[in-house]
Amino acid sequence: MSDPSDLPPSILSHISIGTNDYPRARAFYDAVLGTLQIRSVMEHGESVAYGRAFPEFWVGRPLDGGRAAPGNGTHICFLANSPAEVDAFHAQALALGALCDGPPGLRPHYTPTYYAAFVRDLDGHKIEAMCFTEAAG
């Protein structure tokens, strides 16, 4: 077994979601993930990968040619650097047509310092931005 200090910091290689309107999804994620300092780092056909250092989150047309559909019970959470980034993520997503699925705020039922916002993207996928805040009071 490898020494844990030699392993990459993430446990995932990447996540992919489908879209039925690639240009619209691309514009949405360029703007929304930009609020979290996440950018497009790679393209392949009608798919784009986002990350800070490497391609971790892909959006594109399904490879099988079928319609994209969100998974029940599935959501993707992006790590924000501050509550202000979470707020900006939520505001930008709503401005671009996403639906609110939980406004920015503390989620003490997760942990006392868990600050997050949830939206449904243009294809109905549930996405979240979160960070940990200073303990209250």
Short mmCIF file of N, CA, C and O in Angstrom, two decimals:
data_model
loop_
_atom_site.label_atom_id
_atom_site.label_comp_id
_atom_site.label_asym_id
_atom_site.label_seq_id
_atom_site.Cartn_x
_atom_site.Cartn_y
_atom_site.Cartn_z
N MET A 1 0.84 -1.18 0.00
CA MET A 1 0.00 0.00 0.00
C MET A 1 0.88 1.24 0.00
O MET A 1 1.90 1.30 0.67
N SER A 2 0.46 2.26 -0.75
CA SER A 2 1.20 3.52 -0.85
C SER A 2 1.12 4.30 0.45
O SER A 2 0.16 4.21 1.20
N ASP A 3 2.14 5.11 0.67
CA ASP A 3 2.13 6.07 1.77
C ASP A 3 1.06 7.11 1.46
O ASP A 3 1.06 7.69 0.37
N PRO A 4 0.12 7.36 2.38
CA PRO A 4 -0.96 8.32 2.10
C PRO A 4 -0.45 9.71 1.70
O PRO A 4 -1.12 10.41 0.94
N SER A 5 0.73 10.09 2.14
CA SER A 5 1.25 11.41 1.78
C SER A 5 1.66 11.46 0.31
O SER A 5 1.85 12.54 -0.24
N ASP A 6 1.80 10.30 -0.35
CA ASP A 6 2.15 10.25 -1.77
C ASP A 6 0.92 10.25 -2.68
O ASP A 6 1.06 10.31 -3.89
N LEU A 7 -0.27 10.16 -2.10
CA LEU A 7 -1.49 10.07 -2.89
C LEU A 7 -2.02 11.46 -3.24
O LEU A 7 -1.80 12.42 -2.51
N PRO A 8 -2.76 11.58 -4.35
CA PRO A 8 -3.37 12.86 -4.70
C PRO A 8 -4.37 13.28 -3.62
O PRO A 8 -4.92 12.43 -2.92
N PRO A 9 -4.63 14.59 -3.49
CA PRO A 9 -5.54 15.06 -2.44
C PRO A 9 -7.00 14.68 -2.67
O PRO A 9 -7.77 14.60 -1.74
N SER A 10 -7.40 14.44 -3.90
CA SER A 10 -8.79 14.10 -4.21
C SER A 10 -8.95 12.59 -4.30
O SER A 10 -8.02 11.89 -4.71
N ILE A 11 -10.13 12.09 -3.95
CA ILE A 11 -10.39 10.65 -4.10
C ILE A 11 -11.03 10.33 -5.43
O ILE A 11 -11.17 9.18 -5.79
N LEU A 12 -11.44 11.35 -6.18
CA LEU A 12 -12.09 11.14 -7.47
C LEU A 12 -11.20 11.59 -8.61
O LEU A 12 -10.50 12.59 -8.49
N SER A 13 -11.29 10.90 -9.72
CA SER A 13 -10.63 11.36 -10.93
C SER A 13 -11.45 12.47 -11.56
O SER A 13 -10.95 13.55 -11.85
N HIS A 14 -12.75 12.19 -11.78
CA HIS A 14 -13.64 13.20 -12.35
C HIS A 14 -15.08 12.74 -12.23
O HIS A 14 -15.35 11.58 -11.95
N ILE A 15 -15.98 13.69 -12.45
CA ILE A 15 -17.42 13.45 -12.48
C ILE A 15 -17.92 14.02 -13.80
O ILE A 15 -17.47 15.09 -14.22
N SER A 16 -18.85 13.32 -14.44
CA SER A 16 -19.44 13.81 -15.69
C SER A 16 -20.95 13.88 -15.55
O SER A 16 -21.56 12.98 -14.97
N ILE A 17 -21.53 14.95 -16.10
CA ILE A 17 -22.98 15.05 -16.19
C ILE A 17 -23.35 15.36 -17.63
O ILE A 17 -22.56 15.94 -18.38
N GLY A 18 -24.55 14.98 -18.00
CA GLY A 18 -25.01 15.21 -19.36
C GLY A 18 -25.81 16.49 -19.49
O GLY A 18 -26.36 17.01 -18.52
N THR A 19 -25.85 16.99 -20.71
CA THR A 19 -26.67 18.16 -21.04
C THR A 19 -27.37 17.92 -22.37
O THR A 19 -26.85 17.19 -23.22
N ASN A 20 -28.53 18.54 -22.52
CA ASN A 20 -29.26 18.48 -23.78
C ASN A 20 -29.03 19.71 -24.64
O ASN A 20 -29.49 19.76 -25.77
N ASP A 21 -28.33 20.69 -24.11
CA ASP A 21 -28.03 21.93 -24.83
C ASP A 21 -26.62 22.35 -24.45
O ASP A 21 -26.41 23.14 -23.53
N TYR A 22 -25.64 21.80 -25.16
CA TYR A 22 -24.24 22.02 -24.81
C TYR A 22 -23.83 23.50 -24.78
O TYR A 22 -23.24 23.94 -23.79
N PRO A 23 -24.14 24.30 -25.79
CA PRO A 23 -23.71 25.71 -25.73
C PRO A 23 -24.30 26.44 -24.52
O PRO A 23 -23.60 27.22 -23.86
N ARG A 24 -25.54 26.18 -24.21
CA ARG A 24 -26.18 26.84 -23.06
C ARG A 24 -25.55 26.37 -21.75
O ARG A 24 -25.27 27.16 -20.86
N ALA A 25 -25.32 25.05 -21.62
CA ALA A 25 -24.70 24.52 -20.41
C ALA A 25 -23.28 25.05 -20.26
O ALA A 25 -22.84 25.39 -19.15
N ARG A 26 -22.55 25.13 -21.36
CA ARG A 26 -21.17 25.64 -21.32
C ARG A 26 -21.15 27.08 -20.81
O ARG A 26 -20.36 27.43 -19.93
N ALA A 27 -22.02 27.93 -21.33
CA ALA A 27 -22.08 29.32 -20.88
C ALA A 27 -22.47 29.40 -19.40
O ALA A 27 -21.89 30.19 -18.63
N PHE A 28 -23.42 28.56 -18.98
CA PHE A 28 -23.86 28.53 -17.59
C PHE A 28 -22.70 28.16 -16.66
O PHE A 28 -22.41 28.87 -15.70
N TYR A 29 -22.04 27.05 -16.94
CA TYR A 29 -20.97 26.60 -16.05
C TYR A 29 -19.73 27.49 -16.12
O TYR A 29 -19.04 27.67 -15.10
N ASP A 30 -19.42 28.07 -17.26
CA ASP A 30 -18.32 29.03 -17.33
C ASP A 30 -18.55 30.15 -16.32
O ASP A 30 -17.65 30.52 -15.56
N ALA A 31 -19.76 30.70 -16.30
CA ALA A 31 -20.07 31.83 -15.43
C ALA A 31 -20.23 31.42 -13.97
O ALA A 31 -19.67 32.06 -13.07
N VAL A 32 -20.98 30.35 -13.72
CA VAL A 32 -21.27 29.96 -12.34
C VAL A 32 -20.02 29.43 -11.64
O VAL A 32 -19.73 29.82 -10.50
N LEU A 33 -19.27 28.56 -12.29
CA LEU A 33 -18.06 28.03 -11.64
C LEU A 33 -16.97 29.08 -11.54
O LEU A 33 -16.12 29.01 -10.65
N GLY A 34 -17.01 30.08 -12.40
CA GLY A 34 -16.06 31.18 -12.30
C GLY A 34 -16.15 31.90 -10.96
O GLY A 34 -15.15 32.43 -10.46
N THR A 35 -17.34 31.90 -10.34
CA THR A 35 -17.50 32.53 -9.03
C THR A 35 -16.73 31.79 -7.94
O THR A 35 -16.48 32.33 -6.88
N LEU A 36 -16.35 30.55 -8.22
CA LEU A 36 -15.61 29.71 -7.27
C LEU A 36 -14.14 29.55 -7.68
O LEU A 36 -13.44 28.69 -7.14
N GLN A 37 -13.70 30.35 -8.63
CA GLN A 37 -12.34 30.28 -9.15
C GLN A 37 -12.05 28.93 -9.82
O GLN A 37 -10.95 28.40 -9.76
N ILE A 38 -13.09 28.38 -10.44
CA ILE A 38 -13.00 27.14 -11.22
C ILE A 38 -13.18 27.53 -12.67
O ILE A 38 -14.04 28.32 -13.01
N ARG A 39 -12.34 26.96 -13.55
CA ARG A 39 -12.37 27.37 -14.96
C ARG A 39 -12.35 26.14 -15.86
O ARG A 39 -12.04 25.03 -15.44
N SER A 40 -12.67 26.40 -17.13
CA SER A 40 -12.57 25.36 -18.15
C SER A 40 -11.10 25.04 -18.35
O SER A 40 -10.29 25.94 -18.55
N VAL A 41 -10.75 23.75 -18.28
CA VAL A 41 -9.35 23.36 -18.45
C VAL A 41 -9.12 22.42 -19.63
O VAL A 41 -7.97 22.16 -19.99
N MET A 42 -10.23 21.92 -20.24
CA MET A 42 -10.07 20.98 -21.35
C MET A 42 -11.40 20.86 -22.08
O MET A 42 -12.46 20.95 -21.48
N GLU A 43 -11.33 20.64 -23.39
CA GLU A 43 -12.52 20.37 -24.19
C GLU A 43 -12.28 19.12 -25.02
O GLU A 43 -11.15 18.84 -25.41
N HIS A 44 -13.36 18.40 -25.28
CA HIS A 44 -13.29 17.23 -26.14
C HIS A 44 -14.65 17.12 -26.83
O HIS A 44 -15.64 16.76 -26.19
N GLY A 45 -14.70 17.44 -28.10
CA GLY A 45 -15.97 17.42 -28.82
C GLY A 45 -16.96 18.36 -28.16
O GLY A 45 -16.65 19.51 -27.92
N GLU A 46 -18.16 17.83 -27.89
CA GLU A 46 -19.17 18.63 -27.21
C GLU A 46 -19.17 18.32 -25.71
O GLU A 46 -20.22 18.07 -25.10
N SER A 47 -17.99 18.35 -25.11
CA SER A 47 -17.81 18.20 -23.67
C SER A 47 -16.74 19.16 -23.22
O SER A 47 -15.77 19.43 -23.94
N VAL A 48 -16.90 19.66 -22.01
CA VAL A 48 -15.93 20.58 -21.43
C VAL A 48 -15.63 20.11 -20.00
O VAL A 48 -16.53 19.63 -19.31
N ALA A 49 -14.37 20.24 -19.60
CA ALA A 49 -13.96 19.86 -18.25
C ALA A 49 -13.57 21.11 -17.49
O ALA A 49 -12.92 22.02 -18.03
N TYR A 50 -13.95 21.13 -16.22
CA TYR A 50 -13.64 22.25 -15.33
C TYR A 50 -12.77 21.77 -14.18
O TYR A 50 -12.83 20.61 -13.76
N GLY A 51 -11.98 22.69 -13.66
CA GLY A 51 -11.15 22.41 -12.50
C GLY A 51 -10.37 23.65 -12.12
O GLY A 51 -10.49 24.70 -12.75
N ARG A 52 -9.56 23.50 -11.09
CA ARG A 52 -8.63 24.56 -10.72
C ARG A 52 -7.23 24.20 -11.24
O ARG A 52 -6.49 25.06 -11.67
N ALA A 53 -6.91 22.91 -11.19
CA ALA A 53 -5.59 22.46 -11.65
C ALA A 53 -5.69 21.35 -12.69
O ALA A 53 -4.80 21.22 -13.52
N PHE A 54 -6.75 20.56 -12.65
CA PHE A 54 -6.91 19.46 -13.60
C PHE A 54 -8.39 19.21 -13.84
O PHE A 54 -9.23 19.70 -13.08
N PRO A 55 -8.77 18.47 -14.90
CA PRO A 55 -10.18 18.28 -15.25
C PRO A 55 -10.90 17.34 -14.29
O PRO A 55 -10.74 16.13 -14.35
N GLU A 56 -11.73 17.92 -13.41
CA GLU A 56 -12.44 17.13 -12.41
C GLU A 56 -13.93 17.02 -12.68
O GLU A 56 -14.57 16.07 -12.23
N PHE A 57 -14.52 18.00 -13.36
CA PHE A 57 -15.96 18.05 -13.56
C PHE A 57 -16.24 18.28 -15.04
O PHE A 57 -15.85 19.29 -15.61
N TRP A 58 -16.89 17.30 -15.68
CA TRP A 58 -17.18 17.35 -17.11
C TRP A 58 -18.66 17.59 -17.34
O TRP A 58 -19.51 17.02 -16.64
N VAL A 59 -18.98 18.38 -18.36
CA VAL A 59 -20.35 18.60 -18.82
C VAL A 59 -20.35 18.37 -20.32
O VAL A 59 -19.52 18.94 -21.04
N GLY A 60 -21.27 17.54 -20.79
CA GLY A 60 -21.33 17.30 -22.23
C GLY A 60 -22.54 16.50 -22.63
O GLY A 60 -23.32 16.04 -21.79
N ARG A 61 -22.68 16.34 -23.93
CA ARG A 61 -23.76 15.51 -24.45
C ARG A 61 -23.47 14.05 -24.08
O ARG A 61 -22.33 13.61 -24.13
N PRO A 62 -24.50 13.28 -23.71
CA PRO A 62 -24.28 11.86 -23.39
C PRO A 62 -23.65 11.12 -24.57
O PRO A 62 -24.05 11.32 -25.73
N LEU A 63 -22.68 10.30 -24.29
CA LEU A 63 -21.97 9.56 -25.33
C LEU A 63 -22.87 8.59 -26.09
O LEU A 63 -22.62 8.30 -27.26
N ASP A 64 -23.92 8.11 -25.43
CA ASP A 64 -24.82 7.16 -26.11
C ASP A 64 -25.82 7.85 -27.02
O ASP A 64 -26.62 7.18 -27.68
N GLY A 65 -25.81 9.18 -27.08
CA GLY A 65 -26.72 9.92 -27.95
C GLY A 65 -28.11 10.10 -27.38
O GLY A 65 -28.95 10.78 -27.97
N GLY A 66 -28.38 9.53 -26.21
CA GLY A 66 -29.69 9.67 -25.58
C GLY A 66 -29.85 11.01 -24.88
O GLY A 66 -28.92 11.82 -24.84
N ARG A 67 -31.03 11.23 -24.34
CA ARG A 67 -31.29 12.46 -23.61
C ARG A 67 -30.62 12.43 -22.24
O ARG A 67 -30.62 11.40 -21.57
N ALA A 68 -30.07 13.56 -21.84
CA ALA A 68 -29.50 13.69 -20.50
C ALA A 68 -30.63 13.85 -19.50
O ALA A 68 -31.65 14.49 -19.80
N ALA A 69 -30.48 13.26 -18.33
CA ALA A 69 -31.46 13.39 -17.25
C ALA A 69 -30.73 13.37 -15.92
O ALA A 69 -29.76 12.62 -15.75
N PRO A 70 -31.17 14.20 -14.97
CA PRO A 70 -30.53 14.19 -13.65
C PRO A 70 -30.84 12.90 -12.90
O PRO A 70 -31.90 12.30 -13.08
N GLY A 71 -29.91 12.48 -12.07
CA GLY A 71 -30.09 11.27 -11.27
C GLY A 71 -30.80 11.59 -9.97
O GLY A 71 -30.47 12.57 -9.30
N ASN A 72 -31.77 10.77 -9.60
CA ASN A 72 -32.47 10.95 -8.34
C ASN A 72 -31.53 10.59 -7.19
O ASN A 72 -30.98 9.51 -7.15
N GLY A 73 -31.36 11.52 -6.26
CA GLY A 73 -30.46 11.30 -5.14
C GLY A 73 -29.03 11.71 -5.42
O GLY A 73 -28.16 11.61 -4.55
N THR A 74 -28.75 12.19 -6.62
CA THR A 74 -27.40 12.60 -6.99
C THR A 74 -27.27 14.11 -6.90
O THR A 74 -28.17 14.84 -7.33
N HIS A 75 -26.19 14.57 -6.32
CA HIS A 75 -25.86 15.98 -6.42
C HIS A 75 -24.35 16.13 -6.38
O HIS A 75 -23.64 15.25 -5.93
N ILE A 76 -23.89 17.25 -6.89
CA ILE A 76 -22.45 17.52 -6.97
C ILE A 76 -22.18 18.78 -6.18
O ILE A 76 -22.87 19.79 -6.35
N CYS A 77 -21.19 18.72 -5.32
CA CYS A 77 -20.84 19.85 -4.47
C CYS A 77 -19.46 20.38 -4.84
O CYS A 77 -18.51 19.60 -4.93
N PHE A 78 -19.37 21.69 -5.03
CA PHE A 78 -18.11 22.36 -5.33
C PHE A 78 -17.64 23.08 -4.08
O PHE A 78 -18.43 23.74 -3.39
N LEU A 79 -16.36 22.96 -3.79
CA LEU A 79 -15.77 23.58 -2.62
C LEU A 79 -15.49 25.05 -2.89
O LEU A 79 -14.76 25.39 -3.82
N ALA A 80 -16.09 25.91 -2.09
CA ALA A 80 -15.88 27.36 -2.19
C ALA A 80 -14.82 27.78 -1.17
O ALA A 80 -14.54 27.06 -0.22
N ASN A 81 -14.26 28.96 -1.40
CA ASN A 81 -13.23 29.49 -0.50
C ASN A 81 -13.80 30.36 0.61
O ASN A 81 -13.10 30.67 1.56
N SER A 82 -15.07 30.76 0.49
CA SER A 82 -15.67 31.66 1.47
C SER A 82 -17.18 31.67 1.32
O SER A 82 -17.71 31.29 0.26
N PRO A 83 -17.88 32.15 2.35
CA PRO A 83 -19.33 32.34 2.20
C PRO A 83 -19.67 33.30 1.05
O PRO A 83 -20.67 33.10 0.37
N ALA A 84 -18.83 34.30 0.83
CA ALA A 84 -19.08 35.24 -0.27
C ALA A 84 -19.07 34.51 -1.61
O ALA A 84 -19.88 34.84 -2.50
N GLU A 85 -18.18 33.55 -1.80
CA GLU A 85 -18.18 32.77 -3.04
C GLU A 85 -19.43 31.91 -3.16
O GLU A 85 -20.00 31.78 -4.24
N VAL A 86 -19.89 31.33 -2.05
CA VAL A 86 -21.14 30.55 -2.07
C VAL A 86 -22.29 31.46 -2.50
O VAL A 86 -23.10 31.09 -3.35
N ASP A 87 -22.35 32.65 -1.91
CA ASP A 87 -23.41 33.61 -2.26
C ASP A 87 -23.34 33.98 -3.74
O ASP A 87 -24.37 34.04 -4.42
N ALA A 88 -22.14 34.24 -4.24
CA ALA A 88 -21.96 34.62 -5.65
C ALA A 88 -22.35 33.47 -6.58
O ALA A 88 -22.98 33.69 -7.62
N PHE A 89 -21.96 32.24 -6.23
CA PHE A 89 -22.34 31.04 -6.99
C PHE A 89 -23.85 30.97 -7.12
O PHE A 89 -24.40 30.80 -8.21
N HIS A 90 -24.56 31.10 -6.02
CA HIS A 90 -26.01 31.00 -6.00
C HIS A 90 -26.64 32.12 -6.83
O HIS A 90 -27.51 31.86 -7.68
N ALA A 91 -26.21 33.34 -6.62
CA ALA A 91 -26.77 34.49 -7.34
C ALA A 91 -26.53 34.36 -8.84
O ALA A 91 -27.44 34.61 -9.65
N GLN A 92 -25.32 33.97 -9.24
CA GLN A 92 -25.00 33.83 -10.66
C GLN A 92 -25.83 32.72 -11.30
O GLN A 92 -26.34 32.87 -12.40
N ALA A 93 -25.95 31.61 -10.60
CA ALA A 93 -26.74 30.49 -11.13
C ALA A 93 -28.19 30.91 -11.34
O ALA A 93 -28.78 30.62 -12.40
N LEU A 94 -28.78 31.58 -10.37
CA LEU A 94 -30.18 32.02 -10.51
C LEU A 94 -30.33 33.03 -11.64
O LEU A 94 -31.29 32.97 -12.41
N ALA A 95 -29.37 33.94 -11.77
CA ALA A 95 -29.41 34.95 -12.83
C ALA A 95 -29.38 34.30 -14.21
O ALA A 95 -29.89 34.87 -15.17
N LEU A 96 -28.77 33.11 -14.31
CA LEU A 96 -28.65 32.43 -15.59
C LEU A 96 -29.73 31.37 -15.81
O LEU A 96 -29.66 30.60 -16.75
N GLY A 97 -30.73 31.34 -14.93
CA GLY A 97 -31.86 30.45 -15.17
C GLY A 97 -31.94 29.21 -14.31
O GLY A 97 -32.87 28.41 -14.48
N ALA A 98 -31.00 29.01 -13.39
CA ALA A 98 -31.09 27.87 -12.48
C ALA A 98 -32.23 28.09 -11.50
O ALA A 98 -32.67 29.22 -11.28
N LEU A 99 -32.69 27.01 -10.88
CA LEU A 99 -33.74 27.09 -9.87
C LEU A 99 -33.12 26.92 -8.49
O LEU A 99 -32.26 26.05 -8.28
N CYS A 100 -33.56 27.72 -7.54
CA CYS A 100 -33.07 27.61 -6.17
C CYS A 100 -33.53 26.28 -5.58
O CYS A 100 -34.70 25.93 -5.67
N ASP A 101 -32.61 25.56 -4.97
CA ASP A 101 -32.94 24.31 -4.28
C ASP A 101 -32.47 24.38 -2.83
O ASP A 101 -32.31 23.37 -2.18
N GLY A 102 -32.18 25.59 -2.36
CA GLY A 102 -31.72 25.85 -1.00
C GLY A 102 -30.86 27.09 -0.99
O GLY A 102 -29.75 27.06 -1.53
N PRO A 103 -31.33 28.20 -0.45
CA PRO A 103 -30.59 29.45 -0.49
C PRO A 103 -29.31 29.39 0.33
O PRO A 103 -29.15 28.52 1.19
N PRO A 104 -28.39 30.33 0.11
CA PRO A 104 -27.15 30.36 0.89
C PRO A 104 -27.45 30.48 2.38
O PRO A 104 -28.36 31.23 2.79
N GLY A 105 -26.70 29.74 3.17
CA GLY A 105 -26.85 29.83 4.62
C GLY A 105 -26.16 28.68 5.32
O GLY A 105 -25.68 27.74 4.68
N LEU A 106 -26.13 28.78 6.63
CA LEU A 106 -25.56 27.71 7.45
C LEU A 106 -26.48 26.50 7.40
O LEU A 106 -27.71 26.63 7.32
N ARG A 107 -25.88 25.34 7.44
CA ARG A 107 -26.61 24.07 7.49
C ARG A 107 -26.17 23.34 8.75
O ARG A 107 -25.37 22.39 8.70
N PRO A 108 -26.65 23.80 9.93
CA PRO A 108 -26.18 23.21 11.19
C PRO A 108 -26.53 21.74 11.35
O PRO A 108 -25.92 21.04 12.16
N HIS A 109 -27.49 21.24 10.56
CA HIS A 109 -27.81 19.81 10.62
C HIS A 109 -26.70 18.97 9.99
O HIS A 109 -26.64 17.77 10.21
N TYR A 110 -25.79 19.59 9.21
CA TYR A 110 -24.60 18.90 8.71
C TYR A 110 -23.48 19.06 9.74
O TYR A 110 -22.97 18.09 10.26
N THR A 111 -23.05 20.30 9.94
CA THR A 111 -22.11 20.68 11.01
C THR A 111 -22.41 22.13 11.34
O THR A 111 -22.97 22.85 10.49
N PRO A 112 -22.03 22.62 12.52
CA PRO A 112 -22.35 24.01 12.88
C PRO A 112 -21.73 25.06 11.95
O PRO A 112 -22.23 26.18 11.88
N THR A 113 -20.68 24.72 11.23
CA THR A 113 -20.00 25.71 10.39
C THR A 113 -20.13 25.45 8.89
O THR A 113 -19.41 26.05 8.10
N TYR A 114 -21.05 24.58 8.50
CA TYR A 114 -21.27 24.23 7.09
C TYR A 114 -22.14 25.30 6.45
O TYR A 114 -23.31 25.46 6.79
N TYR A 115 -21.58 26.03 5.49
CA TYR A 115 -22.29 27.10 4.78
C TYR A 115 -22.42 26.68 3.32
O TYR A 115 -21.43 26.36 2.67
N ALA A 116 -23.67 26.68 2.81
CA ALA A 116 -23.89 26.13 1.47
C ALA A 116 -25.08 26.77 0.78
O ALA A 116 -25.91 27.43 1.41
N ALA A 117 -25.15 26.53 -0.53
CA ALA A 117 -26.30 26.89 -1.36
C ALA A 117 -26.48 25.80 -2.40
O ALA A 117 -25.50 25.22 -2.88
N PHE A 118 -27.73 25.54 -2.75
CA PHE A 118 -28.07 24.49 -3.72
C PHE A 118 -28.90 25.08 -4.85
O PHE A 118 -29.77 25.93 -4.62
N VAL A 119 -28.64 24.63 -6.07
CA VAL A 119 -29.45 25.01 -7.22
C VAL A 119 -29.67 23.79 -8.10
O VAL A 119 -28.94 22.79 -8.00
N ARG A 120 -30.66 23.89 -8.98
CA ARG A 120 -30.86 22.94 -10.06
C ARG A 120 -30.40 23.63 -11.33
O ARG A 120 -30.88 24.71 -11.67
N ASP A 121 -29.44 23.03 -12.03
CA ASP A 121 -28.90 23.67 -13.24
C ASP A 121 -29.92 23.63 -14.37
O ASP A 121 -31.07 23.22 -14.18
N LEU A 122 -29.54 24.05 -15.54
CA LEU A 122 -30.45 24.19 -16.66
C LEU A 122 -31.00 22.85 -17.16
O LEU A 122 -32.02 22.82 -17.85
N ASP A 123 -30.33 21.74 -16.81
CA ASP A 123 -30.81 20.41 -17.17
C ASP A 123 -31.43 19.69 -15.97
O ASP A 123 -31.80 18.53 -16.08
N GLY A 124 -31.53 20.37 -14.83
CA GLY A 124 -32.15 19.79 -13.64
C GLY A 124 -31.20 19.11 -12.68
O GLY A 124 -31.64 18.58 -11.65
N HIS A 125 -29.90 19.12 -12.95
CA HIS A 125 -28.93 18.52 -12.04
C HIS A 125 -28.82 19.37 -10.77
O HIS A 125 -28.81 20.60 -10.84
N LYS A 126 -28.74 18.72 -9.62
CA LYS A 126 -28.60 19.43 -8.35
C LYS A 126 -27.12 19.68 -8.09
O LYS A 126 -26.32 18.74 -8.04
N ILE A 127 -26.77 20.97 -7.99
CA ILE A 127 -25.38 21.33 -7.70
C ILE A 127 -25.36 22.22 -6.46
O ILE A 127 -26.33 22.92 -6.16
N GLU A 128 -24.25 22.18 -5.77
CA GLU A 128 -24.08 22.87 -4.50
C GLU A 128 -22.70 23.51 -4.47
O GLU A 128 -21.76 23.02 -5.06
N ALA A 129 -22.61 24.61 -3.74
CA ALA A 129 -21.32 25.18 -3.35
C ALA A 129 -21.31 25.26 -1.85
O ALA A 129 -22.33 25.58 -1.23
N MET A 130 -20.17 24.93 -1.21
CA MET A 130 -20.09 24.96 0.25
C MET A 130 -18.71 25.37 0.71
O MET A 130 -17.72 25.26 -0.01
N CYS A 131 -18.67 25.85 1.95
CA CYS A 131 -17.41 26.09 2.66
C CYS A 131 -17.69 25.96 4.13
O CYS A 131 -18.84 25.90 4.56
N PHE A 132 -16.65 25.90 4.92
CA PHE A 132 -16.78 25.93 6.37
C PHE A 132 -16.51 27.34 6.84
O PHE A 132 -15.62 28.02 6.32
N THR A 133 -17.29 27.81 7.81
CA THR A 133 -17.13 29.16 8.35
C THR A 133 -16.56 29.09 9.76
O THR A 133 -16.39 28.01 10.32
N GLU A 134 -16.31 30.25 10.30
CA GLU A 134 -15.91 30.34 11.71
C GLU A 134 -17.09 29.89 12.57
O GLU A 134 -18.24 30.12 12.22
N ALA A 135 -16.81 29.27 13.70
CA ALA A 135 -17.88 28.87 14.61
C ALA A 135 -18.62 30.10 15.11
O ALA A 135 -18.01 31.12 15.40
N ALA A 136 -19.93 29.99 15.19
CA ALA A 136 -20.76 31.11 15.64
C ALA A 136 -20.55 31.37 17.12
O ALA A 136 -20.33 30.44 17.90
N GLY A 137 -20.63 32.65 17.50
CA GLY A 137 -20.66 33.14 18.85
C GLY A 137 -19.64 32.76 19.77
O GLY A 137 -19.54 32.86 20.89
#
